[in-house]
Structures are given as C-alpha cells and as structure tokens.
C-alpha atoms as a PDB file:
ATOM      1  CA  MET A   1       0.000   0.000   0.000  1.00  0.00           C
ATOM      2  CA  GLU A   2       1.386   3.380  -0.972  1.00  0.00           C
ATOM      3  CA  THR A   3       1.436   6.538   1.125  1.00  0.00           C
ATOM      4  CA  LYS A   4      -1.252   8.131  -1.051  1.00  0.00           C
ATOM      5  CA  GLU A   5      -3.582   5.171  -0.464  1.00  0.00           C
ATOM      6  CA  ILE A   6      -2.942   5.276   3.295  1.00  0.00           C
ATOM      7  CA  GLN A   7      -3.743   9.008   3.336  1.00  0.00           C
ATOM      8  CA  LYS A   8      -7.013   8.358   1.457  1.00  0.00           C
ATOM      9  CA  LEU A   9      -7.889   5.686   4.020  1.00  0.00           C
ATOM     10  CA  ILE A  10      -7.187   8.049   6.934  1.00  0.00           C
ATOM     11  CA  ASP A  11      -9.300  10.781   5.299  1.00  0.00           C
ATOM     12  CA  PHE A  12     -12.147   8.303   4.770  1.00  0.00           C
ATOM     13  CA  ILE A  13     -12.014   7.216   8.419  1.00  0.00           C
ATOM     14  CA  ALA A  14     -11.966  10.840   9.602  1.00  0.00           C
ATOM     15  CA  GLN A  15     -15.113  11.613   7.600  1.00  0.00           C
ATOM     16  CA  SER A  16     -16.921   8.361   8.418  1.00  0.00           C
ATOM     17  CA  GLY A  17     -17.224   8.786  12.171  1.00  0.00           C
ATOM     18  CA  LEU A  18     -15.623   5.393  12.888  1.00  0.00           C
ATOM     19  CA  ASP A  19     -13.446   5.293  15.986  1.00  0.00           C
ATOM     20  CA  GLU A  20     -11.308   2.283  15.056  1.00  0.00           C
ATOM     21  CA  VAL A  21     -10.424   0.394  11.874  1.00  0.00           C
ATOM     22  CA  ASN A  22      -8.251  -2.721  11.496  1.00  0.00           C
ATOM     23  CA  ILE A  23      -7.085  -3.864   8.058  1.00  0.00           C
ATOM     24  CA  GLU A  24      -4.933  -6.938   7.617  1.00  0.00           C
ATOM     25  CA  THR A  25      -3.719  -8.535   4.403  1.00  0.00           C
ATOM     26  CA  SER A  26      -0.942 -11.028   3.695  1.00  0.00           C
ATOM     27  CA  GLU A  27       1.589  -8.216   3.260  1.00  0.00           C
ATOM     28  CA  LEU A  28       0.127  -5.396   5.353  1.00  0.00           C
ATOM     29  CA  LYS A  29      -1.428  -4.761   8.748  1.00  0.00           C
ATOM     30  CA  ILE A  30      -2.922  -1.356   9.617  1.00  0.00           C
ATOM     31  CA  LYS A  31      -4.711  -0.294  12.788  1.00  0.00           C
ATOM     32  CA  VAL A  32      -6.123   3.228  12.976  1.00  0.00           C
ATOM     33  CA  LYS A  33      -7.681   4.449  16.216  1.00  0.00           C
ATOM     34  CA  ARG A  34      -9.214   7.852  16.892  1.00  0.00           C
ATOM     35  CA  TYR A  35      -8.882   9.368  20.389  1.00  0.00           C
ATOM     36  CA  GLY A  36     -10.725  12.253  22.027  1.00  0.00           C
ATOM     37  CA  THR A  37     -12.773  13.359  19.015  1.00  0.00           C
ATOM     38  CA  GLY A  38     -16.253  12.495  20.211  1.00  0.00           C
ATOM     39  CA  PRO A  39     -18.246  13.711  23.195  1.00  0.00           C
ATOM     40  CA  ALA A  40     -17.685  11.939  26.469  1.00  0.00           C
ATOM     41  CA  ALA A  41     -20.045   9.047  27.013  1.00  0.00           C
ATOM     42  CA  ALA A  42     -22.748   9.828  29.553  1.00  0.00           C
ATOM     43  CA  PRO A  43     -23.829   7.109  31.948  1.00  0.00           C
ATOM     44  CA  ALA A  44     -27.003   5.346  30.878  1.00  0.00           C
ATOM     45  CA  PRO A  45     -30.114   6.479  32.753  1.00  0.00           C
ATOM     46  CA  VAL A  46     -31.526   4.003  35.240  1.00  0.00           C
ATOM     47  CA  ALA A  47     -35.236   3.251  34.943  1.00  0.00           C
ATOM     48  CA  ILE A  48     -37.118   2.976  38.232  1.00  0.00           C
ATOM     49  CA  PRO A  49     -40.275   0.852  38.093  1.00  0.00           C
ATOM     50  CA  ALA A  50     -43.519   2.636  38.983  1.00  0.00           C
ATOM     51  CA  SER A  51     -44.088   0.151  41.800  1.00  0.00           C
ATOM     52  CA  ALA A  52     -40.807   1.086  43.467  1.00  0.00           C
ATOM     53  CA  PRO A  53     -41.029   2.920  46.797  1.00  0.00           C
ATOM     54  CA  ALA A  54     -40.466   6.666  46.773  1.00  0.00           C
ATOM     55  CA  ALA A  55     -37.613   6.372  49.272  1.00  0.00           C
ATOM     56  CA  PRO A  56     -34.274   7.914  48.267  1.00  0.00           C
ATOM     57  CA  GLN A  57     -32.037   5.580  46.296  1.00  0.00           C
ATOM     58  CA  ALA A  58     -28.596   4.538  47.571  1.00  0.00           C
ATOM     59  CA  SER A  59     -25.653   6.220  45.903  1.00  0.00           C
ATOM     60  CA  ALA A  60     -23.283   4.384  43.584  1.00  0.00           C
ATOM     61  CA  PRO A  61     -20.882   1.939  45.235  1.00  0.00           C
ATOM     62  CA  ALA A  62     -17.722   3.502  46.621  1.00  0.00           C
ATOM     63  CA  ALA A  63     -15.560   1.347  44.321  1.00  0.00           C
ATOM     64  CA  THR A  64     -16.740   3.294  41.259  1.00  0.00           C
ATOM     65  CA  GLN A  65     -16.061   6.687  42.789  1.00  0.00           C
ATOM     66  CA  THR A  66     -12.572   8.123  42.573  1.00  0.00           C
ATOM     67  CA  PRO A  67     -11.543  10.074  45.631  1.00  0.00           C
ATOM     68  CA  PRO A  68      -9.951  13.451  44.956  1.00  0.00           C
ATOM     69  CA  SER A  69      -6.197  13.442  45.365  1.00  0.00           C
ATOM     70  CA  THR A  70      -4.992  14.989  48.558  1.00  0.00           C
ATOM     71  CA  PRO A  71      -2.979  18.204  48.382  1.00  0.00           C
ATOM     72  CA  ALA A  72      -0.109  16.484  50.222  1.00  0.00           C
ATOM     73  CA  ALA A  73       0.169  13.830  47.486  1.00  0.00           C
ATOM     74  CA  VAL A  74       0.121  16.469  44.751  1.00  0.00           C
ATOM     75  CA  ASP A  75       2.761  18.571  46.531  1.00  0.00           C
ATOM     76  CA  ALA A  76       5.024  15.540  47.066  1.00  0.00           C
ATOM     77  CA  GLU A  77       5.291  14.912  43.307  1.00  0.00           C
ATOM     78  CA  ALA A  78       5.169  18.565  42.217  1.00  0.00           C
ATOM     79  CA  HIS A  79       8.937  19.051  42.366  1.00  0.00           C
ATOM     80  CA  TYR A  80       9.688  15.979  40.222  1.00  0.00           C
ATOM     81  CA  ILE A  81      10.447  16.180  36.506  1.00  0.00           C
ATOM     82  CA  THR A  82       8.509  13.827  34.264  1.00  0.00           C
ATOM     83  CA  ILE A  83      10.184  12.036  31.365  1.00  0.00           C
ATOM     84  CA  LYS A  84       7.464  11.507  28.759  1.00  0.00           C
ATOM     85  CA  SER A  85       7.208   9.254  25.738  1.00  0.00           C
ATOM     86  CA  PRO A  86       8.173  11.046  22.519  1.00  0.00           C
ATOM     87  CA  MET A  87       6.179   8.553  20.414  1.00  0.00           C
ATOM     88  CA  ILE A  88       3.562   5.814  20.322  1.00  0.00           C
ATOM     89  CA  GLY A  89       4.965   2.311  20.674  1.00  0.00           C
ATOM     90  CA  THR A  90       5.902  -0.459  23.091  1.00  0.00           C
ATOM     91  CA  PHE A  91       7.941   0.489  26.160  1.00  0.00           C
ATOM     92  CA  TYR A  92      10.931  -1.647  27.124  1.00  0.00           C
ATOM     93  CA  ARG A  93      13.214  -1.081  30.117  1.00  0.00           C
ATOM     94  CA  ALA A  94      16.118  -3.047  28.555  1.00  0.00           C
ATOM     95  CA  SER A  95      17.537  -3.637  25.085  1.00  0.00           C
ATOM     96  CA  SER A  96      16.825  -7.376  25.335  1.00  0.00           C
ATOM     97  CA  PRO A  97      15.231  -9.756  27.846  1.00  0.00           C
ATOM     98  CA  GLU A  98      18.669 -11.034  28.912  1.00  0.00           C
ATOM     99  CA  THR A  99      20.167  -7.611  29.733  1.00  0.00           C
ATOM    100  CA  PRO A 100      19.487  -5.559  32.870  1.00  0.00           C
ATOM    101  CA  ALA A 101      17.193  -2.516  32.797  1.00  0.00           C
ATOM    102  CA  LEU A 102      18.756   0.659  31.427  1.00  0.00           C
ATOM    103  CA  VAL A 103      17.743   2.552  34.583  1.00  0.00           C
ATOM    104  CA  ASN A 104      16.306   1.562  37.955  1.00  0.00           C
ATOM    105  CA  ILE A 105      14.795   3.479  40.834  1.00  0.00           C
ATOM    106  CA  GLY A 106      17.558   5.382  42.601  1.00  0.00           C
ATOM    107  CA  ASP A 107      19.852   5.588  39.544  1.00  0.00           C
ATOM    108  CA  GLU A 108      21.466   8.929  38.744  1.00  0.00           C
ATOM    109  CA  ILE A 109      20.900  10.075  35.165  1.00  0.00           C
ATOM    110  CA  LYS A 110      22.238  12.919  33.076  1.00  0.00           C
ATOM    111  CA  PRO A 111      21.251  14.347  29.686  1.00  0.00           C
ATOM    112  CA  GLY A 112      22.023  11.888  26.897  1.00  0.00           C
ATOM    113  CA  LYS A 113      21.838   8.742  29.077  1.00  0.00           C
ATOM    114  CA  PRO A 114      19.480   6.103  27.607  1.00  0.00           C
ATOM    115  CA  VAL A 115      16.547   5.455  29.965  1.00  0.00           C
ATOM    116  CA  CYS A 116      14.367   3.080  27.915  1.00  0.00           C
ATOM    117  CA  ILE A 117      13.566   1.760  24.455  1.00  0.00           C
ATOM    118  CA  ILE A 118      10.333   2.294  22.550  1.00  0.00           C
ATOM    119  CA  GLU A 119       9.542  -0.006  19.668  1.00  0.00           C
ATOM    120  CA  ALA A 120       7.520   1.638  16.918  1.00  0.00           C
ATOM    121  CA  MET A 121       6.827  -0.107  13.617  1.00  0.00           C
ATOM    122  CA  LYS A 122       9.550  -2.718  14.236  1.00  0.00           C
ATOM    123  CA  LEU A 123      12.148  -0.008  14.917  1.00  0.00           C
ATOM    124  CA  PHE A 124      13.734   0.096  18.367  1.00  0.00           C
ATOM    125  CA  ASN A 125      14.251   3.716  19.447  1.00  0.00           C
ATOM    126  CA  GLU A 126      16.575   4.385  22.364  1.00  0.00           C
ATOM    127  CA  ILE A 127      15.068   7.185  24.474  1.00  0.00           C
ATOM    128  CA  GLU A 128      17.645   9.414  26.133  1.00  0.00           C
ATOM    129  CA  SER A 129      17.176  11.598  29.173  1.00  0.00           C
ATOM    130  CA  GLU A 130      17.024  15.339  28.624  1.00  0.00           C
ATOM    131  CA  VAL A 131      17.395  16.065  32.354  1.00  0.00           C
ATOM    132  CA  ALA A 132      19.819  15.365  35.174  1.00  0.00           C
ATOM    133  CA  GLY A 133      18.589  13.789  38.365  1.00  0.00           C
ATOM    134  CA  ARG A 134      17.680  10.594  40.184  1.00  0.00           C
ATOM    135  CA  ILE A 135      14.954   8.162  39.048  1.00  0.00           C
ATOM    136  CA  VAL A 136      12.301   8.019  41.799  1.00  0.00           C
ATOM    137  CA  LYS A 137       9.511   6.147  40.013  1.00  0.00           C
ATOM    138  CA  VAL A 138       8.984   4.051  36.870  1.00  0.00           C
ATOM    139  CA  LEU A 139       5.430   4.774  35.725  1.00  0.00           C
ATOM    140  CA  VAL A 140       5.076   2.112  32.993  1.00  0.00           C
ATOM    141  CA  GLU A 141       5.329  -1.675  33.105  1.00  0.00           C
ATOM    142  CA  ASN A 142       7.890  -3.340  30.840  1.00  0.00           C
ATOM    143  CA  ALA A 143       6.636  -4.462  27.399  1.00  0.00           C
ATOM    144  CA  THR A 144       3.430  -2.430  27.523  1.00  0.00           C
ATOM    145  CA  PRO A 145       2.068   0.006  24.932  1.00  0.00           C
ATOM    146  CA  VAL A 146       2.596   3.724  25.505  1.00  0.00           C
ATOM    147  CA  GLU A 147       1.036   6.781  23.911  1.00  0.00           C
ATOM    148  CA  PHE A 148       2.687   9.989  22.753  1.00  0.00           C
ATOM    149  CA  ASP A 149       3.445  12.277  25.724  1.00  0.00           C
ATOM    150  CA  GLN A 150       2.610   9.554  28.281  1.00  0.00           C
ATOM    151  CA  PRO A 151       4.660   9.909  31.492  1.00  0.00           C
ATOM    152  CA  LEU A 152       7.325   7.190  31.759  1.00  0.00           C
ATOM    153  CA  PHE A 153       9.563   8.179  34.702  1.00  0.00           C
ATOM    154  CA  LEU A 154       9.590  10.629  37.600  1.00  0.00           C
ATOM    155  CA  VAL A 155      12.982  12.222  38.182  1.00  0.00           C
ATOM    156  CA  GLU A 156      14.143  14.175  41.207  1.00  0.00           C
ATOM    157  CA  PRO A 157      16.325  17.012  39.894  1.00  0.00           C
ATOM    158  CA  VAL A 158      19.871  17.180  41.230  1.00  0.00           C
END
C-alpha cells in the first residue's frame, strides 16, 4: 500500500465517524484508532419501576467513585520532573530480555543517558534523558504500549 492510499484511508475514516479500523492482508497490517474526538459518554439512565417505593435511592458503590487526590500527594510529586514518551509504541526497560534494565529506581541520570527503548513499527528507538537527576519512580510496566506524551519516569532534579 502506498502513502497516497494510506492518506485516502485516513481521510475516509476521519469523515466516516468510525473510531477504530483494522485492516490486515498477507503483506500489510494497519490499525487506525481515533482518540478524544467524540463527546464523552454519559452514563445510561436508570429506569425505576412505577411500583418502586419513593424512598431515596442509595448512591453508587464507593468502588466506582474516585476520591480526589490529597494536596499532600500532589505537593510531594510537584517538584519531580517527568520524562514523557516522545512517540507511540511499546515500552521496554532493557535492550533485550537477557540484559538488565537501562535505569532503575535510585539511579542517577544525566542528559544523553538512555533510559528506555520504545519499539515503533519494528524499529527500536533508544530514548535518552534530557534532564539530570535521580529516578524516583517508573510509571510504565515493561513491554506495555505507551502513547505519545505519556509519562514514563519521575525524576528528582539534582
């Protein structure tokens, strides 16, 4: 498939209103997914039978509610620098399964030091740090997909 044909396909999907399209042939595999273009889905209304008592209904279970983050938790991470993914792909902490992770919690890093690898379209891209500091948290599991601009690491500046 040529670039012109791929562009026509993307234009068609953009105009069609589809959110996801998967095309697979013997020599090609394409997956196109649209994010954040439609309105947020509203919860479905709940019908109450006419025979139901007029007593107030119980609120939703606590497991579905997300508590607001406490100011102390926000302040604790406010001084950290976030290393974000520069591309969509699969996040790897090491260059191969047999080698140790490029960085671990507590490691000192400096600009230019490789911190992870992101595989995109069968190309392995070594992601280098642009900051100096100490790794305090790894935010992504090894071998999982990441999105563009997704936080990968929290770094305490030195």
